[in-house]
PDB file of C-alpha atoms in Angstrom:
ATOM      1  CA  UNK A   1     103.353 174.796  58.450  1.00 56.00           C
ATOM      2  CA  UNK A   2     106.497 176.875  58.460  1.00 64.00           C
ATOM      3  CA  UNK A   3     107.925 177.644  61.880  1.00 83.00           C
ATOM      4  CA  UNK A   4     108.747 181.231  62.736  1.00 90.00           C
ATOM      5  CA  UNK A   5     111.323 182.678  65.086  1.00 92.00           C
ATOM      6  CA  UNK A   6     111.180 186.201  66.444  1.00 94.00           C
ATOM      7  CA  UNK A   7     112.712 188.019  69.440  1.00 95.00           C
ATOM      8  CA  UNK A   8     110.924 187.583  72.729  1.00 93.00           C
ATOM      9  CA  UNK A   9     111.012 191.281  73.543  1.00 96.00           C
ATOM     10  CA  UNK A  10     112.179 194.675  72.319  1.00 97.00           C
ATOM     11  CA  UNK A  11     112.405 198.106  73.899  1.00 96.00           C
ATOM     12  CA  UNK A  12     111.991 201.442  72.181  1.00 97.00           C
ATOM     13  CA  UNK A  13     111.286 205.093  72.857  1.00 97.00           C
ATOM     14  CA  UNK A  14     108.504 207.258  71.559  1.00 97.00           C
ATOM     15  CA  UNK A  15     109.139 208.684  68.121  1.00 96.00           C
ATOM     16  CA  UNK A  16     111.602 205.992  67.060  1.00 97.00           C
ATOM     17  CA  UNK A  17     111.180 203.591  64.182  1.00 97.00           C
ATOM     18  CA  UNK A  18     110.958 199.984  65.327  1.00 97.00           C
ATOM     19  CA  UNK A  19     111.880 196.993  63.202  1.00 98.00           C
ATOM     20  CA  UNK A  20     110.912 193.501  64.305  1.00 97.00           C
ATOM     21  CA  UNK A  21     112.446 190.681  62.313  1.00 96.00           C
ATOM     22  CA  UNK A  22     110.988 187.232  61.935  1.00 95.00           C
ATOM     23  CA  UNK A  23     112.792 184.263  60.420  1.00 94.00           C
ATOM     24  CA  UNK A  24     110.932 181.535  58.552  1.00 92.00           C
ATOM     25  CA  UNK A  25     113.518 179.376  56.830  1.00 92.00           C
ATOM     26  CA  UNK A  26     111.058 176.703  55.716  1.00 90.00           C
ATOM     27  CA  UNK A  27     108.523 178.973  54.078  1.00 90.00           C
ATOM     28  CA  UNK A  28     106.678 177.296  51.210  1.00 88.00           C
ATOM     29  CA  UNK A  29     105.920 178.717  47.790  1.00 89.00           C
ATOM     30  CA  UNK A  30     102.241 179.246  48.579  1.00 85.00           C
ATOM     31  CA  UNK A  31     102.830 180.800  51.993  1.00 87.00           C
ATOM     32  CA  UNK A  32     102.051 184.378  52.909  1.00 90.00           C
ATOM     33  CA  UNK A  33     103.576 186.273  55.826  1.00 92.00           C
ATOM     34  CA  UNK A  34     101.143 187.866  58.230  1.00 93.00           C
ATOM     35  CA  UNK A  35     101.587 189.998  61.322  1.00 95.00           C
ATOM     36  CA  UNK A  36      99.171 190.472  64.181  1.00 96.00           C
ATOM     37  CA  UNK A  37      99.194 192.916  67.082  1.00 96.00           C
ATOM     38  CA  UNK A  38      97.769 192.170  70.506  1.00 95.00           C
ATOM     39  CA  UNK A  39      97.159 194.685  73.274  1.00 94.00           C
ATOM     40  CA  UNK A  40      96.751 193.500  76.876  1.00 88.00           C
ATOM     41  CA  UNK A  41      93.360 191.928  77.589  1.00 85.00           C
ATOM     42  CA  UNK A  42      92.315 192.042  73.921  1.00 90.00           C
ATOM     43  CA  UNK A  43      92.279 189.606  71.051  1.00 93.00           C
ATOM     44  CA  UNK A  44      94.983 189.813  68.343  1.00 94.00           C
ATOM     45  CA  UNK A  45      94.384 192.172  65.461  1.00 94.00           C
ATOM     46  CA  UNK A  46      95.540 191.656  61.885  1.00 93.00           C
ATOM     47  CA  UNK A  47      97.880 194.470  60.856  1.00 95.00           C
ATOM     48  CA  UNK A  48      99.632 193.519  57.625  1.00 95.00           C
ATOM     49  CA  UNK A  49     100.265 190.714  55.171  1.00 93.00           C
ATOM     50  CA  UNK A  50     102.657 190.232  52.310  1.00 93.00           C
ATOM     51  CA  UNK A  51     104.100 187.721  49.879  1.00 93.00           C
ATOM     52  CA  UNK A  52     107.261 189.380  48.605  1.00 91.00           C
ATOM     53  CA  UNK A  53     109.098 192.730  48.434  1.00 90.00           C
ATOM     54  CA  UNK A  54     107.380 195.487  50.378  1.00 94.00           C
ATOM     55  CA  UNK A  55     103.883 196.165  51.604  1.00 94.00           C
ATOM     56  CA  UNK A  56     102.779 199.348  53.337  1.00 94.00           C
ATOM     57  CA  UNK A  57      99.538 200.352  54.976  1.00 94.00           C
ATOM     58  CA  UNK A  58      98.446 203.014  57.425  1.00 92.00           C
ATOM     59  CA  UNK A  59      99.806 201.061  60.386  1.00 91.00           C
ATOM     60  CA  UNK A  60     103.094 199.488  59.294  1.00 96.00           C
ATOM     61  CA  UNK A  61     105.393 198.362  56.516  1.00 97.00           C
ATOM     62  CA  UNK A  62     106.460 194.827  55.817  1.00 97.00           C
ATOM     63  CA  UNK A  63     109.765 194.103  54.103  1.00 97.00           C
ATOM     64  CA  UNK A  64     110.373 190.686  52.574  1.00 96.00           C
ATOM     65  CA  UNK A  65     113.703 189.858  50.901  1.00 96.00           C
ATOM     66  CA  UNK A  66     113.886 187.889  47.682  1.00 95.00           C
ATOM     67  CA  UNK A  67     114.562 184.540  49.373  1.00 95.00           C
ATOM     68  CA  UNK A  68     111.532 185.093  51.694  1.00 95.00           C
ATOM     69  CA  UNK A  69     113.299 183.331  54.565  1.00 94.00           C
ATOM     70  CA  UNK A  70     112.749 186.310  56.825  1.00 95.00           C
ATOM     71  CA  UNK A  71     110.571 189.382  57.064  1.00 96.00           C
ATOM     72  CA  UNK A  72     110.715 192.668  58.936  1.00 97.00           C
ATOM     73  CA  UNK A  73     107.780 194.542  60.376  1.00 97.00           C
ATOM     74  CA  UNK A  74     108.517 198.245  60.535  1.00 98.00           C
ATOM     75  CA  UNK A  75     106.553 200.596  62.775  1.00 97.00           C
ATOM     76  CA  UNK A  76     107.300 204.257  62.045  1.00 93.00           C
ATOM     77  CA  UNK A  77     107.531 206.731  64.917  1.00 93.00           C
ATOM     78  CA  UNK A  78     106.107 204.533  67.656  1.00 96.00           C
ATOM     79  CA  UNK A  79     104.056 205.919  70.510  1.00 96.00           C
ATOM     80  CA  UNK A  80     103.228 204.543  73.942  1.00 96.00           C
ATOM     81  CA  UNK A  81     100.050 203.055  72.491  1.00 95.00           C
ATOM     82  CA  UNK A  82     102.096 200.776  70.237  1.00 96.00           C
ATOM     83  CA  UNK A  83     103.172 198.783  73.293  1.00 97.00           C
ATOM     84  CA  UNK A  84     101.838 195.325  72.450  1.00 96.00           C
ATOM     85  CA  UNK A  85     102.789 191.808  71.464  1.00 95.00           C
ATOM     86  CA  UNK A  86     103.476 191.342  67.759  1.00 97.00           C
ATOM     87  CA  UNK A  87     103.072 187.932  66.158  1.00 95.00           C
ATOM     88  CA  UNK A  88     104.573 186.753  62.888  1.00 94.00           C
ATOM     89  CA  UNK A  89     102.742 183.935  61.112  1.00 91.00           C
ATOM     90  CA  UNK A  90     103.374 182.063  57.900  1.00 89.00           C
ATOM     91  CA  UNK A  91     100.827 180.034  55.976  1.00 82.00           C
ATOM     92  CA  UNK A  92      98.785 179.659  52.834  1.00 74.00           C
ATOM     93  CA  UNK A  93      96.918 182.741  51.751  1.00 63.00           C
ATOM     94  CA  UNK A  94      93.805 181.669  49.954  1.00 59.00           C
ATOM     95  CA  UNK A  95      94.236 178.190  48.589  1.00 52.00           C
ATOM     96  CA  UNK A  96      94.773 174.961  50.407  1.00 50.00           C
ATOM     97  CA  UNK A  97      91.579 174.026  52.087  1.00 50.00           C
ATOM     98  CA  UNK A  98      89.364 175.556  54.677  1.00 47.00           C
ATOM     99  CA  UNK A  99      91.032 173.654  57.489  1.00 52.00           C
ATOM    100  CA  UNK A 100      94.208 175.692  57.259  1.00 66.00           C
ATOM    101  CA  UNK A 101      95.261 176.617  60.769  1.00 70.00           C
ATOM    102  CA  UNK A 102      97.184 179.613  62.011  1.00 77.00           C
ATOM    103  CA  UNK A 103      99.971 178.945  64.448  1.00 77.00           C
ATOM    104  CA  UNK A 104     100.712 181.755  66.849  1.00 80.00           C
ATOM    105  CA  UNK A 105     104.015 181.591  68.672  1.00 79.00           C
ATOM    106  CA  UNK A 106     104.701 183.632  71.771  1.00 81.00           C
ATOM    107  CA  UNK A 107     105.344 186.763  69.726  1.00 92.00           C
ATOM    108  CA  UNK A 108     107.533 189.790  70.425  1.00 96.00           C
ATOM    109  CA  UNK A 109     106.641 192.045  73.310  1.00 95.00           C
ATOM    110  CA  UNK A 110     107.379 195.610  72.232  1.00 97.00           C
ATOM    111  CA  UNK A 111     107.662 198.039  75.131  1.00 97.00           C
ATOM    112  CA  UNK A 112     107.640 201.709  74.159  1.00 97.00           C
ATOM    113  CA  UNK A 113     108.894 204.118  76.777  1.00 96.00           C
ATOM    114  CA  UNK A 114     108.431 207.899  76.954  1.00 94.00           C
TER     115      UNK A 114
ATOM    116  CA  UNK B   1      84.363 195.937  59.723  1.00 66.00           C
ATOM    117  CA  UNK B   2      83.900 192.470  61.132  1.00 64.00           C
ATOM    118  CA  UNK B   3      82.598 192.220  64.614  1.00 91.00           C
ATOM    119  CA  UNK B   4      83.193 189.180  66.763  1.00 95.00           C
ATOM    120  CA  UNK B   5      81.510 189.220  70.140  1.00 95.00           C
ATOM    121  CA  UNK B   6      81.896 186.882  73.074  1.00 96.00           C
ATOM    122  CA  UNK B   7      79.198 186.329  75.650  1.00 91.00           C
ATOM    123  CA  UNK B   8      81.235 187.357  78.695  1.00 92.00           C
ATOM    124  CA  UNK B   9      84.435 189.273  79.386  1.00 94.00           C
ATOM    125  CA  UNK B  10      84.927 187.717  82.790  1.00 96.00           C
ATOM    126  CA  UNK B  11      83.536 184.494  84.192  1.00 97.00           C
ATOM    127  CA  UNK B  12      84.074 182.704  87.498  1.00 97.00           C
ATOM    128  CA  UNK B  13      82.979 179.093  87.841  1.00 97.00           C
ATOM    129  CA  UNK B  14      83.492 176.268  90.288  1.00 97.00           C
ATOM    130  CA  UNK B  15      85.246 172.984  89.639  1.00 98.00           C
ATOM    131  CA  UNK B  16      82.888 170.471  88.055  1.00 97.00           C
ATOM    132  CA  UNK B  17      80.473 173.019  86.628  1.00 97.00           C
ATOM    133  CA  UNK B  18      79.462 172.919  82.977  1.00 97.00           C
ATOM    134  CA  UNK B  19      80.545 176.100  81.254  1.00 97.00           C
ATOM    135  CA  UNK B  20      79.318 177.566  77.988  1.00 97.00           C
ATOM    136  CA  UNK B  21      81.291 180.218  76.130  1.00 97.00           C
ATOM    137  CA  UNK B  22      79.508 181.723  73.168  1.00 97.00           C
ATOM    138  CA  UNK B  23      80.887 183.556  70.176  1.00 97.00           C
ATOM    139  CA  UNK B  24      78.976 185.392  67.459  1.00 97.00           C
ATOM    140  CA  UNK B  25      80.317 186.941  64.250  1.00 96.00           C
ATOM    141  CA  UNK B  26      78.415 189.212  61.910  1.00 95.00           C
ATOM    142  CA  UNK B  27      80.276 188.851  58.607  1.00 91.00           C
ATOM    143  CA  UNK B  28      78.973 185.535  57.337  1.00 92.00           C
ATOM    144  CA  UNK B  29      82.382 183.906  57.761  1.00 92.00           C
ATOM    145  CA  UNK B  30      82.593 180.200  57.113  1.00 91.00           C
ATOM    146  CA  UNK B  31      85.391 179.421  59.531  1.00 92.00           C
ATOM    147  CA  UNK B  32      85.410 179.946  63.289  1.00 94.00           C
ATOM    148  CA  UNK B  33      87.974 179.126  65.967  1.00 95.00           C
ATOM    149  CA  UNK B  34      88.438 178.813  69.700  1.00 96.00           C
ATOM    150  CA  UNK B  35      91.834 179.455  71.280  1.00 95.00           C
ATOM    151  CA  UNK B  36      93.097 179.682  74.791  1.00 96.00           C
ATOM    152  CA  UNK B  37      95.942 181.949  75.781  1.00 94.00           C
ATOM    153  CA  UNK B  38      98.179 181.422  78.765  1.00 93.00           C
ATOM    154  CA  UNK B  39     101.284 183.345  79.846  1.00 87.00           C
ATOM    155  CA  UNK B  40     104.390 182.035  78.128  1.00 82.00           C
ATOM    156  CA  UNK B  41     102.443 179.631  75.917  1.00 84.00           C
ATOM    157  CA  UNK B  42     100.978 181.969  73.325  1.00 84.00           C
ATOM    158  CA  UNK B  43      97.677 181.139  71.636  1.00 88.00           C
ATOM    159  CA  UNK B  44      96.766 177.488  71.372  1.00 91.00           C
ATOM    160  CA  UNK B  45      94.004 176.207  69.153  1.00 92.00           C
ATOM    161  CA  UNK B  46      91.301 174.190  70.910  1.00 95.00           C
ATOM    162  CA  UNK B  47      88.779 173.548  68.138  1.00 95.00           C
ATOM    163  CA  UNK B  48      87.787 175.025  64.846  1.00 92.00           C
ATOM    164  CA  UNK B  49      84.787 174.814  62.586  1.00 94.00           C
ATOM    165  CA  UNK B  50      84.976 175.280  58.855  1.00 90.00           C
ATOM    166  CA  UNK B  51      81.231 175.288  58.347  1.00 90.00           C
ATOM    167  CA  UNK B  52      77.910 174.764  60.111  1.00 93.00           C
ATOM    168  CA  UNK B  53      77.839 171.486  62.032  1.00 91.00           C
ATOM    169  CA  UNK B  54      81.460 170.845  61.050  1.00 91.00           C
ATOM    170  CA  UNK B  55      84.234 170.777  63.614  1.00 93.00           C
ATOM    171  CA  UNK B  56      87.816 169.675  63.901  1.00 92.00           C
ATOM    172  CA  UNK B  57      90.072 169.246  66.889  1.00 93.00           C
ATOM    173  CA  UNK B  58      92.871 171.678  67.328  1.00 91.00           C
ATOM    174  CA  UNK B  59      96.007 171.129  69.347  1.00 89.00           C
ATOM    175  CA  UNK B  60      94.455 170.916  72.825  1.00 94.00           C
ATOM    176  CA  UNK B  61      90.855 169.628  72.582  1.00 96.00           C
ATOM    177  CA  UNK B  62      90.868 167.507  75.741  1.00 96.00           C
ATOM    178  CA  UNK B  63      88.226 168.623  78.210  1.00 96.00           C
ATOM    179  CA  UNK B  64      86.372 170.729  75.645  1.00 98.00           C
ATOM    180  CA  UNK B  65      83.628 170.295  73.117  1.00 97.00           C
ATOM    181  CA  UNK B  66      82.075 172.683  70.600  1.00 97.00           C
ATOM    182  CA  UNK B  67      78.813 173.314  68.844  1.00 97.00           C
ATOM    183  CA  UNK B  68      78.054 175.144  65.627  1.00 97.00           C
ATOM    184  CA  UNK B  69      74.376 174.960  64.783  1.00 96.00           C
ATOM    185  CA  UNK B  70      74.255 178.305  62.976  1.00 96.00           C
ATOM    186  CA  UNK B  71      76.852 179.931  60.782  1.00 95.00           C
ATOM    187  CA  UNK B  72      77.256 182.998  62.957  1.00 96.00           C
ATOM    188  CA  UNK B  73      77.554 181.226  66.307  1.00 97.00           C
ATOM    189  CA  UNK B  74      80.270 178.959  67.694  1.00 97.00           C
ATOM    190  CA  UNK B  75      80.065 177.698  71.254  1.00 97.00           C
ATOM    191  CA  UNK B  76      82.803 176.240  73.421  1.00 98.00           C
ATOM    192  CA  UNK B  77      81.697 173.874  76.171  1.00 98.00           C
ATOM    193  CA  UNK B  78      83.641 172.793  79.204  1.00 97.00           C
ATOM    194  CA  UNK B  79      81.766 169.678  80.292  1.00 94.00           C
ATOM    195  CA  UNK B  80      83.240 169.650  83.797  1.00 97.00           C
ATOM    196  CA  UNK B  81      85.411 172.662  84.500  1.00 97.00           C
ATOM    197  CA  UNK B  82      88.749 172.130  86.180  1.00 97.00           C
ATOM    198  CA  UNK B  83      91.223 174.594  87.672  1.00 97.00           C
ATOM    199  CA  UNK B  84      93.703 174.001  84.830  1.00 97.00           C
ATOM    200  CA  UNK B  85      91.134 175.440  82.455  1.00 98.00           C
ATOM    201  CA  UNK B  86      91.515 178.847  84.034  1.00 98.00           C
ATOM    202  CA  UNK B  87      92.633 180.926  81.072  1.00 97.00           C
ATOM    203  CA  UNK B  88      91.812 183.626  78.530  1.00 96.00           C
ATOM    204  CA  UNK B  89      89.577 182.202  75.812  1.00 97.00           C
ATOM    205  CA  UNK B  90      89.568 183.842  72.405  1.00 97.00           C
ATOM    206  CA  UNK B  91      87.166 183.274  69.555  1.00 97.00           C
ATOM    207  CA  UNK B  92      87.976 184.158  65.957  1.00 95.00           C
ATOM    208  CA  UNK B  93      86.403 183.973  62.524  1.00 94.00           C
ATOM    209  CA  UNK B  94      87.627 184.286  58.963  1.00 91.00           C
ATOM    210  CA  UNK B  95      86.537 184.076  55.369  1.00 86.00           C
ATOM    211  CA  UNK B  96      87.946 181.188  53.336  1.00 79.00           C
ATOM    212  CA  UNK B  97      89.294 183.632  50.760  1.00 76.00           C
ATOM    213  CA  UNK B  98      91.732 185.085  53.316  1.00 76.00           C
ATOM    214  CA  UNK B  99      93.045 182.178  55.328  1.00 74.00           C
ATOM    215  CA  UNK B 100      95.631 184.231  57.172  1.00 81.00           C
ATOM    216  CA  UNK B 101      93.262 186.987  58.259  1.00 87.00           C
ATOM    217  CA  UNK B 102      91.354 186.088  61.366  1.00 91.00           C
ATOM    218  CA  UNK B 103      89.130 188.474  63.291  1.00 93.00           C
ATOM    219  CA  UNK B 104      89.230 187.999  67.031  1.00 95.00           C
ATOM    220  CA  UNK B 105      86.744 188.716  69.754  1.00 95.00           C
ATOM    221  CA  UNK B 106      87.688 190.576  72.944  1.00 94.00           C
ATOM    222  CA  UNK B 107      88.233 187.377  74.917  1.00 95.00           C
ATOM    223  CA  UNK B 108      86.679 185.789  77.982  1.00 96.00           C
ATOM    224  CA  UNK B 109      88.808 185.501  81.085  1.00 96.00           C
ATOM    225  CA  UNK B 110      87.603 182.354  82.809  1.00 97.00           C
ATOM    226  CA  UNK B 111      88.555 181.545  86.371  1.00 98.00           C
ATOM    227  CA  UNK B 112      87.741 178.100  87.730  1.00 98.00           C
ATOM    228  CA  UNK B 113      87.852 177.870  91.516  1.00 97.00           C
TER     229      UNK B 113
END
């Protein structure tokens, strides 16, 4: 399983765009990049997944360069309610056996201030 | 959307007690997981089950056992609770078609006195 590295914490203000970068130098050909969000006292929540280039949904955008050794989660115009821990994970998407495990690191604590 | 429920949000037990944590999912997912989360350590996998009556050890199975008699239900058992098992316990499920997309329950905060 590819190891990921992301900042321990980030600060932002309401209304700003926030970019959280994750490095995954050993990503394999079959691996997808997935981001989760976790609010205090709740379980993590899947927010976005991608394989290459750019993916956008109603919550965030995910930018993946051609070499796929890093990825950037972009949160547009954050609000106080976006304060959470964001986890970057790398692993096989749909093939590889049902025993595929997810490895959560310690994530990035995003603190949004007024 | 998928719903994963856990039997308790908060639980207080005494050292040596047998503790059952139950998790139920309503989307017919094949795979289910138990994690514990501690400050500074992130989420650590205790056990997972890829089908009924199937189980595999995760990274920290010592002191725990699991049971999966029905597809929708996955139970975590602490045979003899100890203070170092005080933690947040999270259950998750997923479909095999989307290995990276797990659905988590709200968590059970267990305190062992």
